[in-house]
Structure formats: structure tokens, C-alpha cells
Amino acid sequence: MTNESFNDSPRRESGVSPRRAARAAREEEDRTRSAAKPPVPEQETGRRKSTEPATGPTAGAGSVSREPDRHGSAHHHGAAPDPESRAATTAGEAAKAQAESKAATDAVQAEETRLQVLEEARVLAEGERTKALDAAQRARTQSAQRARKEAIEAQRAAAERVRQTLRANAAPLRDRSAAARSAITPASAAAAPPAEDGNQANPARNTPFDQTERREPPASRNVAEVPDLSPAKVPAPAGSLVPPPPPSKPPVVKTDPAARENRPATMGATMTAPAGRPENAAVADPSHEDPEPHSEQADHTGESRHDGVDEAPVDRHVQPGYNSVDPAEPFARQNLFLTSTATDPQVRKARRRRRNWIVFSVLLGFFAAIFGVVIFLQGVLDRLSPPDFPAPGGEAVTFEVKSGWGAQQIGRELESREIVASDKLFLEAIQLVEAESREIHPGTYELRREMPALSAAEILIGEPAAKVSYVAIKQNTRMNQVLEDISEATDLPLNELRRLAEDPAAFGISADVPNLEGYLHPGEYRFPLDTDSKTVLKAMVDATAKTLIDNGITDAAQQYHVLQVASILQAEARPNDYGTVAGALENRLHTNNTETNGLLQVDSTVIYGLDRYSLQMTEAEKKDAGNAYNTYIHKGLPPTPIGSPGDSAIKAAAHPTPNDFYYWVTVDTNSGETKFAKTYAEHRVNQNEFRAWCAANTDVCK
């Protein structure tokens, strides 16, 4: 927050305020309006006074109005006014009109003047308001700039204070380290007394500079270690035979627990003073000489010069640049601004080695992560687009391209049969084939397993498929229609096909079977152009036999029974009702059937016997016993199947769904809704529902 003076406020800025300008404009407008009001002419005022009737007793004689003259009175028949008086009257009226026109003109000019003055006042007020807003904005901007400048200066001052504090805390340490480095010379090192035991050696040579030495004091003494305060030893001149002076007794200091407890905990708390030194004592300088040298007796006996106080010798091998930490304070803070002396090379080497290991570990982890990501992405890409198979491929296989298949369908089939690695590779290979037309024709092709996609595409496109005869048989197609379709597709003689169809034994079927009705399996067939009639019919019969065997029907009589029931299912029911209708047919064929007494009573068989496809029939046709396929008259199954059943119908006939139904009727042929009944009464209700639906849908029920 900045302290702004009162004079800096935008409210003290000179200028006319918008409110005062608006008030001045309103006053000027009132003055203009009053000045623009036209004065009333004296003649008009006198005329108005003369024409007004005087009423009341206060009216004067001159103001009494004269009544108009009566007809026949002296005034009425008096002489007419002369022309001169009439001209004077006309001149007075003209002067009056001119005065009125001049007054109106003056009023218009006054109004225009008033509007102009108002506009000028408005423009002036708007300008003053704009100036006031600009001045306020400038004042705010200047205030914000001053506040920002003051904040920046405050931050700089705080940073400078922190730097000064850090320098002040680090200065004694730098001085102590410099003194220690200057004191450690080859001569002084040689003059230093040997350590009393191996544990007295300097342990800080192999430790980082920011670690504090931890020493356990002797059990019998509670003293703190202090730097060596003995005077610096002057090395002897070269070639001198004077032996070095004997080592003096290390100085001792008193142990003062109160000094440790009263030690200030400030920002430089890590720079702890040696035990026994007062809080305000100066830092010991190794260059200062001891004013009281130790006596020789004290050197040999080890007695203290201060009676009654425990004293301990100072370890001369403790680096002066290190802090001594009180063993009673195991968690004492360490000074991070210390600089090492003799151990700098070792510390730098250890730190560099540790840094190199860290960098190496980070880089190794980074490259390992990159390698893992690459492997993962490669696996994903291989799954999405696997590599192509090498040439020439594996074992030979026969691949059939069916009619209506496109390139994508062919690619999926090739991939599913493991002929090519993926359909995408096959589609790309088709575009690489150099041919006038890349169309793949239906037919049979010789390929290899795990062959290159380009090789497969070249074979399918480059080698035209062998010409074949294509035969398509629909489900529920009767035998005569199937034979006609075969003859038309293959150009085989129809009479020969009919002759073979009347001889089932030629195809391994029991002689009790009258013909191949029901055995000509529906589906798509492709035959070479030179295929004979028996081969064509045998392929269809074998397909039916395979379906029966796949459904567990191996007995010849049972197979024919299943084909008869399946052909009725194919004509009477919808695929989702095959199982239920098959169970109802088996109920009707049962010997204990009391509902239909062994009669199937299905319209599809009667229509088959009449050799037509319409389900409508008369009562006479329903009662015609001459129709061998009339299941309303003849019990049991019809003599032969009534069409070519498909796989689903054969499966339902081989495994009917057990139930108690005897009747069924499709009440809605559009949706295929079929209702089942156990009794004929229930069936009549369902039949009436079907008739009502047919009445409403005459275009369907013909």
C-alpha cells in the first residue's frame, strides 16, 4: 500500500466539474427562453382591451360596449364611411400583420439561438467530463506505478538485507579457514606432537565439509574441544642443527554448561562457540600468542593451573575451520556456509563421483523408459499392421471366391485362413498389381498358406478363374423346380436329371424312398462346365446326408422321417418357431393323440399334392381323399418330403422341443406372430384372430 499525498488525488485537479457545467447550461437555457418570448404590441393590447366587454359596476364609461344598430335606426341608415377612413383602417391592419410576422420571426430566431446555446453547453459539459475521466485514469495509473516501484524497492532492500546477513555470518568462518590454511605448513605439521593413540587422528579428512565431527568425550572429563591457541611455530633455517622446541602443554578450558544452554539460536546458530567461552567472547585467532605459557611441570604432570575445575587438553588435529558440536546436542544445526580446507580435493572428487552416478542413473532410466515405449509401440503397430509373410509361403491350399464378394471380404477371408498376414496388406497389394482391371472373379484359386499379400493379389487378379456352372437352390424349393434350375444353369438335359432323381438307389439311398425329394440340399454350387448330371445331384445329396449326420441322425429310416418333418417345418413355420412346431407335429403323430387322432392336418401338404403354392383351398379339396398328401384325410406323414429343407429346419426336426401343443396358427404374417393351443377350442379363438387380421389386410391374405 502506497502513501499518496492529498495533492495527488484526482479530486483536487483544477477544472470545471460536469455537474457545474450542466447547471450552468440549464441556467443559460432559462435565460434564453425568457429573452426569446415576444412582447405584445400596444395597439393589439388596446384593441383587446376595447373589445372586451366591461362587466360589473367598476367598468368605466369608455369601456361600455355599444349594441349593434337596429334596422331602421338613425345609425343604421346613416351615411357610409368614406374611403379615406377605410384606407386608414386597411393600413392599420397591414401594420398589425407586419408586426405579428416580425414577432413570429423573432420568436423562431430566439428558439434557434436557445437550441444552439444548449448544444454548446452539452458539448462543453461532455468535454469537461472526458477531461475529468482522463485525469482520474492518469492519477490511478500513476498511483499504481508508484506502488509497484515501492514494492520493487522493498523487495530489493529485503534481498540486500538477506545478503548482508549471509555475508556477516560467513565472514568469521572465512577468516577462520584462512587462518587455519596459513597455519598448516610442512614445518608446523612436522612440529606438531604425535597423537597419543590412533583414535586421536583427524577423522575429518575423508568426510564432507558440511558434516560435523562427532567425538565422544573421555568418561572422566566433561570438556569441549577448542582450536589450537598456541603461538605459531617459526620454522628453523635450512641447515640449522638446532632441534625443534618441545611441544608445549595444550591449553585447557573450563567446562561451562550454562554457556551451552544460554547459546543464542539465531540465523547463525550453526556457528557454535567452543564450550566454556562466553557468549560475547571473540573468536580465537591462531595467530594470537598465549600470554601465560605452560610450565614444564604442568607439561609432565598434567595438573591444572586452575584448582577445582575440570580441564581437558585440546586436540590439535581438529581442523580449525570446522564447527565443534556438543555431544549433548546430537541434532544441532550445521552451518552450510562452511568451506573445507585440507579435504577440498577429496570432497570435490567424492561429490563429482556421486553427481556422475546420479546423472548416469537418470540417463539410464530415461533411455530404459524410451526403449520400453518403443517396444510397446512396435508391438501395437505389429498387432494393427503385422509384417507381411516371406515368400514363397507354406503348403498349398484351395481358396474359393464366392459371388458377391468384394476386395474387403476376400481380404478378411484370406486373413482368417492364414493365407495373408492381414487384410490391410492385401488391399494395399491390390493397388500395386499392374493390370488393366483389378477385379477378382468368383471361382477357385490355388494359393499357399502364409504367402506374401502381393503374390496372393497377383494370383487372384492376374489368373482368371476357371469358368464354372453356378447353381443356387433356395430353401423349401420342390424337386421339380430344383431340377429345372440345375438344367438351366448347367445346360444338362432335364430328362436325364429327372430320370436320375427317380432312382434314389443310384445315390446310396434306400429303395423304399420314391425319389430325391428333400435330399437336394439348398445352397450355392459351382461345377466345372464338363460336370455330368449324376455328379451335380450327388453333391446335393451328400450335403443333405452330411447335415443329418452332423445332427446325430444316422439311421436311414430316421433320416427320411426327419426330412419329411423338416420340409413341413420349412413350409409351415417361422425359423424361431421351428422347435415348437416340430414338437407339436410329433404330438399329432403320437399314437395316444386324441385331439387329431393321428392326423397332421397341415395345409402345406395338401397344397403340395395339388401342385400349387397358394395356401387357399376349398372344402372339397380339403376332403379330397385322392390327394395322397391330404393330411386332413390320411394319417401320418405324407409319402415324401414336400420341399428341400435347410440346415435349421433339419436340426429342429432332429431335436424337437417337447411340449403339449397340438395346434398353431400365425395370426400376423407380417410380424410372424404365432399362437399355439392345446385344444381345438383354443385354436378356434386363434383362427378367428387370424381371420380378423386377414380382413384388415386383404392385400396380404389372397
PDB file of N, CA and C in Angstrom, residues 314-363:
ATOM      1  N   VAL A 314      43.318 -29.803  24.475  1.00  0.00           N
ATOM      2  CA  VAL A 314      42.656 -29.569  23.182  1.00  0.00           C
ATOM      3  C   VAL A 314      43.323 -30.428  22.135  1.00  0.00           C
ATOM      4  N   ASP A 315      42.515 -31.064  21.312  1.00  0.00           N
ATOM      5  CA  ASP A 315      43.043 -31.890  20.233  1.00  0.00           C
ATOM      6  C   ASP A 315      43.556 -30.973  19.136  1.00  0.00           C
ATOM      7  N   ARG A 316      44.871 -31.045  18.904  1.00  0.00           N
ATOM      8  CA  ARG A 316      45.456 -30.162  17.902  1.00  0.00           C
ATOM      9  C   ARG A 316      45.118 -30.587  16.483  1.00  0.00           C
ATOM     10  N   HIS A 317      44.612 -31.792  16.308  1.00  0.00           N
ATOM     11  CA  HIS A 317      44.382 -32.291  14.953  1.00  0.00           C
ATOM     12  C   HIS A 317      42.972 -32.015  14.476  1.00  0.00           C
ATOM     13  N   VAL A 318      42.174 -31.339  15.256  1.00  0.00           N
ATOM     14  CA  VAL A 318      40.836 -30.952  14.795  1.00  0.00           C
ATOM     15  C   VAL A 318      40.985 -29.759  13.872  1.00  0.00           C
ATOM     16  N   GLN A 319      40.387 -29.810  12.708  1.00  0.00           N
ATOM     17  CA  GLN A 319      40.521 -28.721  11.746  1.00  0.00           C
ATOM     18  C   GLN A 319      39.909 -27.448  12.311  1.00  0.00           C
ATOM     19  N   PRO A 320      40.628 -26.341  12.283  1.00  0.00           N
ATOM     20  CA  PRO A 320      40.079 -25.090  12.840  1.00  0.00           C
ATOM     21  C   PRO A 320      38.876 -24.600  12.066  1.00  0.00           C
ATOM     22  N   GLY A 321      38.744 -24.954  10.816  1.00  0.00           N
ATOM     23  CA  GLY A 321      37.628 -24.437  10.026  1.00  0.00           C
ATOM     24  C   GLY A 321      36.329 -25.158  10.266  1.00  0.00           C
ATOM     25  N   TYR A 322      36.302 -26.208  11.103  1.00  0.00           N
ATOM     26  CA  TYR A 322      35.092 -26.973  11.357  1.00  0.00           C
ATOM     27  C   TYR A 322      34.448 -26.535  12.652  1.00  0.00           C
ATOM     28  N   ASN A 323      33.159 -26.752  12.737  1.00  0.00           N
ATOM     29  CA  ASN A 323      32.422 -26.483  13.968  1.00  0.00           C
ATOM     30  C   ASN A 323      32.595 -27.653  14.906  1.00  0.00           C
ATOM     31  N   SER A 324      32.655 -27.350  16.152  1.00  0.00           N
ATOM     32  CA  SER A 324      32.626 -28.399  17.168  1.00  0.00           C
ATOM     33  C   SER A 324      31.223 -28.470  17.725  1.00  0.00           C
ATOM     34  N   VAL A 325      30.651 -29.635  17.702  1.00  0.00           N
ATOM     35  CA  VAL A 325      29.271 -29.820  18.127  1.00  0.00           C
ATOM     36  C   VAL A 325      29.276 -30.481  19.484  1.00  0.00           C
ATOM     37  N   ASP A 326      28.456 -29.958  20.320  1.00  0.00           N
ATOM     38  CA  ASP A 326      28.349 -30.500  21.676  1.00  0.00           C
ATOM     39  C   ASP A 326      27.749 -31.894  21.605  1.00  0.00           C
ATOM     40  N   PRO A 327      28.392 -32.895  22.209  1.00  0.00           N
ATOM     41  CA  PRO A 327      27.789 -34.242  22.187  1.00  0.00           C
ATOM     42  C   PRO A 327      26.427 -34.272  22.826  1.00  0.00           C
ATOM     43  N   ALA A 328      26.143 -33.337  23.728  1.00  0.00           N
ATOM     44  CA  ALA A 328      24.812 -33.333  24.351  1.00  0.00           C
ATOM     45  C   ALA A 328      23.739 -32.854  23.392  1.00  0.00           C
ATOM     46  N   GLU A 329      24.156 -32.314  22.235  1.00  0.00           N
ATOM     47  CA  GLU A 329      23.176 -31.828  21.257  1.00  0.00           C
ATOM     48  C   GLU A 329      23.360 -32.606  19.960  1.00  0.00           C
ATOM     49  N   PRO A 330      22.813 -33.826  19.879  1.00  0.00           N
ATOM     50  CA  PRO A 330      23.037 -34.663  18.685  1.00  0.00           C
ATOM     51  C   PRO A 330      22.348 -34.112  17.458  1.00  0.00           C
ATOM     52  N   PHE A 331      21.344 -33.257  17.609  1.00  0.00           N
ATOM     53  CA  PHE A 331      20.609 -32.738  16.452  1.00  0.00           C
ATOM     54  C   PHE A 331      20.921 -31.261  16.222  1.00  0.00           C
ATOM     55  N   ALA A 332      22.130 -30.836  16.599  1.00  0.00           N
ATOM     56  CA  ALA A 332      22.499 -29.439  16.403  1.00  0.00           C
ATOM     57  C   ALA A 332      22.529 -29.113  14.924  1.00  0.00           C
ATOM     58  N   ARG A 333      22.144 -27.907  14.594  1.00  0.00           N
ATOM     59  CA  ARG A 333      22.114 -27.475  13.199  1.00  0.00           C
ATOM     60  C   ARG A 333      23.527 -27.282  12.697  1.00  0.00           C
ATOM     61  N   GLN A 334      23.748 -27.562  11.404  1.00  0.00           N
ATOM     62  CA  GLN A 334      25.068 -27.456  10.815  1.00  0.00           C
ATOM     63  C   GLN A 334      25.117 -26.228   9.926  1.00  0.00           C
ATOM     64  N   ASN A 335      26.305 -25.663   9.846  1.00  0.00           N
ATOM     65  CA  ASN A 335      26.479 -24.462   9.046  1.00  0.00           C
ATOM     66  C   ASN A 335      26.744 -24.863   7.605  1.00  0.00           C
ATOM     67  N   LEU A 336      25.875 -24.434   6.723  1.00  0.00           N
ATOM     68  CA  LEU A 336      26.010 -24.771   5.310  1.00  0.00           C
ATOM     69  C   LEU A 336      26.973 -23.852   4.581  1.00  0.00           C
ATOM     70  N   PHE A 337      27.488 -22.817   5.287  1.00  0.00           N
ATOM     71  CA  PHE A 337      28.386 -21.864   4.642  1.00  0.00           C
ATOM     72  C   PHE A 337      29.852 -22.173   4.934  1.00  0.00           C
ATOM     73  N   LEU A 338      30.129 -23.308   5.610  1.00  0.00           N
ATOM     74  CA  LEU A 338      31.500 -23.662   5.922  1.00  0.00           C
ATOM     75  C   LEU A 338      32.252 -24.008   4.649  1.00  0.00           C
ATOM     76  N   THR A 339      33.509 -23.686   4.604  1.00  0.00           N
ATOM     77  CA  THR A 339      34.363 -24.064   3.476  1.00  0.00           C
ATOM     78  C   THR A 339      35.441 -24.982   4.003  1.00  0.00           C
ATOM     79  N   SER A 340      35.651 -26.086   3.294  1.00  0.00           N
ATOM     80  CA  SER A 340      36.631 -27.056   3.759  1.00  0.00           C
ATOM     81  C   SER A 340      38.034 -26.563   3.454  1.00  0.00           C
ATOM     82  N   THR A 341      39.007 -27.185   4.097  1.00  0.00           N
ATOM     83  CA  THR A 341      40.401 -26.757   3.917  1.00  0.00           C
ATOM     84  C   THR A 341      41.204 -27.869   3.284  1.00  0.00           C
ATOM     85  N   ALA A 342      41.707 -28.773   4.125  1.00  0.00           N
ATOM     86  CA  ALA A 342      42.583 -29.810   3.599  1.00  0.00           C
ATOM     87  C   ALA A 342      41.824 -30.881   2.833  1.00  0.00           C
ATOM     88  N   THR A 343      40.526 -31.009   3.043  1.00  0.00           N
ATOM     89  CA  THR A 343      39.771 -32.097   2.423  1.00  0.00           C
ATOM     90  C   THR A 343      39.052 -31.649   1.170  1.00  0.00           C
ATOM     91  N   ASP A 344      39.313 -30.457   0.668  1.00  0.00           N
ATOM     92  CA  ASP A 344      38.605 -29.973  -0.518  1.00  0.00           C
ATOM     93  C   ASP A 344      38.756 -30.908  -1.712  1.00  0.00           C
ATOM     94  N   PRO A 345      39.950 -31.356  -2.089  1.00  0.00           N
ATOM     95  CA  PRO A 345      40.065 -32.260  -3.255  1.00  0.00           C
ATOM     96  C   PRO A 345      39.288 -33.552  -3.080  1.00  0.00           C
ATOM     97  N   GLN A 346      39.390 -34.162  -1.883  1.00  0.00           N
ATOM     98  CA  GLN A 346      38.647 -35.395  -1.667  1.00  0.00           C
ATOM     99  C   GLN A 346      37.143 -35.161  -1.705  1.00  0.00           C
ATOM    100  N   VAL A 347      36.710 -34.056  -1.121  1.00  0.00           N
ATOM    101  CA  VAL A 347      35.274 -33.770  -1.113  1.00  0.00           C
ATOM    102  C   VAL A 347      34.763 -33.524  -2.521  1.00  0.00           C
ATOM    103  N   ARG A 348      35.530 -32.714  -3.267  1.00  0.00           N
ATOM    104  CA  ARG A 348      35.101 -32.449  -4.637  1.00  0.00           C
ATOM    105  C   ARG A 348      35.083 -33.715  -5.471  1.00  0.00           C
ATOM    106  N   LYS A 349      36.073 -34.564  -5.258  1.00  0.00           N
ATOM    107  CA  LYS A 349      36.112 -35.813  -6.013  1.00  0.00           C
ATOM    108  C   LYS A 349      34.939 -36.715  -5.658  1.00  0.00           C
ATOM    109  N   ALA A 350      34.652 -36.814  -4.341  1.00  0.00           N
ATOM    110  CA  ALA A 350      33.506 -37.647  -3.930  1.00  0.00           C
ATOM    111  C   ALA A 350      32.196 -37.069  -4.441  1.00  0.00           C
ATOM    112  N   ARG A 351      32.092 -35.732  -4.349  1.00  0.00           N
ATOM    113  CA  ARG A 351      30.856 -35.107  -4.825  1.00  0.00           C
ATOM    114  C   ARG A 351      30.701 -35.279  -6.326  1.00  0.00           C
ATOM    115  N   ARG A 352      31.820 -35.114  -7.057  1.00  0.00           N
ATOM    116  CA  ARG A 352      31.755 -35.297  -8.507  1.00  0.00           C
ATOM    117  C   ARG A 352      31.380 -36.734  -8.863  1.00  0.00           C
ATOM    118  N   ARG A 353      31.972 -37.693  -8.093  1.00  0.00           N
ATOM    119  CA  ARG A 353      31.631 -39.091  -8.353  1.00  0.00           C
ATOM    120  C   ARG A 353      30.164 -39.362  -8.069  1.00  0.00           C
ATOM    121  N   ARG A 354      29.645 -38.803  -6.973  1.00  0.00           N
ATOM    122  CA  ARG A 354      28.228 -39.000  -6.652  1.00  0.00           C
ATOM    123  C   ARG A 354      27.320 -38.345  -7.697  1.00  0.00           C
ATOM    124  N   ARG A 355      27.720 -37.140  -8.136  1.00  0.00           N
ATOM    125  CA  ARG A 355      26.928 -36.465  -9.168  1.00  0.00           C
ATOM    126  C   ARG A 355      26.936 -37.254 -10.476  1.00  0.00           C
ATOM    127  N   ASN A 356      28.104 -37.798 -10.824  1.00  0.00           N
ATOM    128  CA  ASN A 356      28.172 -38.593 -12.053  1.00  0.00           C
ATOM    129  C   ASN A 356      27.299 -39.832 -11.976  1.00  0.00           C
ATOM    130  N   TRP A 357      27.291 -40.459 -10.812  1.00  0.00           N
ATOM    131  CA  TRP A 357      26.433 -41.633 -10.657  1.00  0.00           C
ATOM    132  C   TRP A 357      24.958 -41.268 -10.765  1.00  0.00           C
ATOM    133  N   ILE A 358      24.613 -40.120 -10.173  1.00  0.00           N
ATOM    134  CA  ILE A 358      23.208 -39.694 -10.254  1.00  0.00           C
ATOM    135  C   ILE A 358      22.815 -39.401 -11.698  1.00  0.00           C
ATOM    136  N   VAL A 359      23.677 -38.665 -12.406  1.00  0.00           N
ATOM    137  CA  VAL A 359      23.376 -38.351 -13.809  1.00  0.00           C
ATOM    138  C   VAL A 359      23.302 -39.627 -14.639  1.00  0.00           C
ATOM    139  N   PHE A 360      24.240 -40.534 -14.391  1.00  0.00           N
ATOM    140  CA  PHE A 360      24.221 -41.792 -15.138  1.00  0.00           C
ATOM    141  C   PHE A 360      22.947 -42.590 -14.858  1.00  0.00           C
ATOM    142  N   SER A 361      22.534 -42.608 -13.588  1.00  0.00           N
ATOM    143  CA  SER A 361      21.304 -43.341 -13.256  1.00  0.00           C
ATOM    144  C   SER A 361      20.084 -42.717 -13.919  1.00  0.00           C
ATOM    145  N   VAL A 362      20.038 -41.377 -13.890  1.00  0.00           N
ATOM    146  CA  VAL A 362      18.899 -40.698 -14.526  1.00  0.00           C
ATOM    147  C   VAL A 362      18.868 -40.974 -16.019  1.00  0.00           C
ATOM    148  N   LEU A 363      20.033 -40.860 -16.668  1.00  0.00           N
ATOM    149  CA  LEU A 363      20.086 -41.123 -18.109  1.00  0.00           C
ATOM    150  C   LEU A 363      19.737 -42.572 -18.423  1.00  0.00           C
TER     151      LEU A 363
END
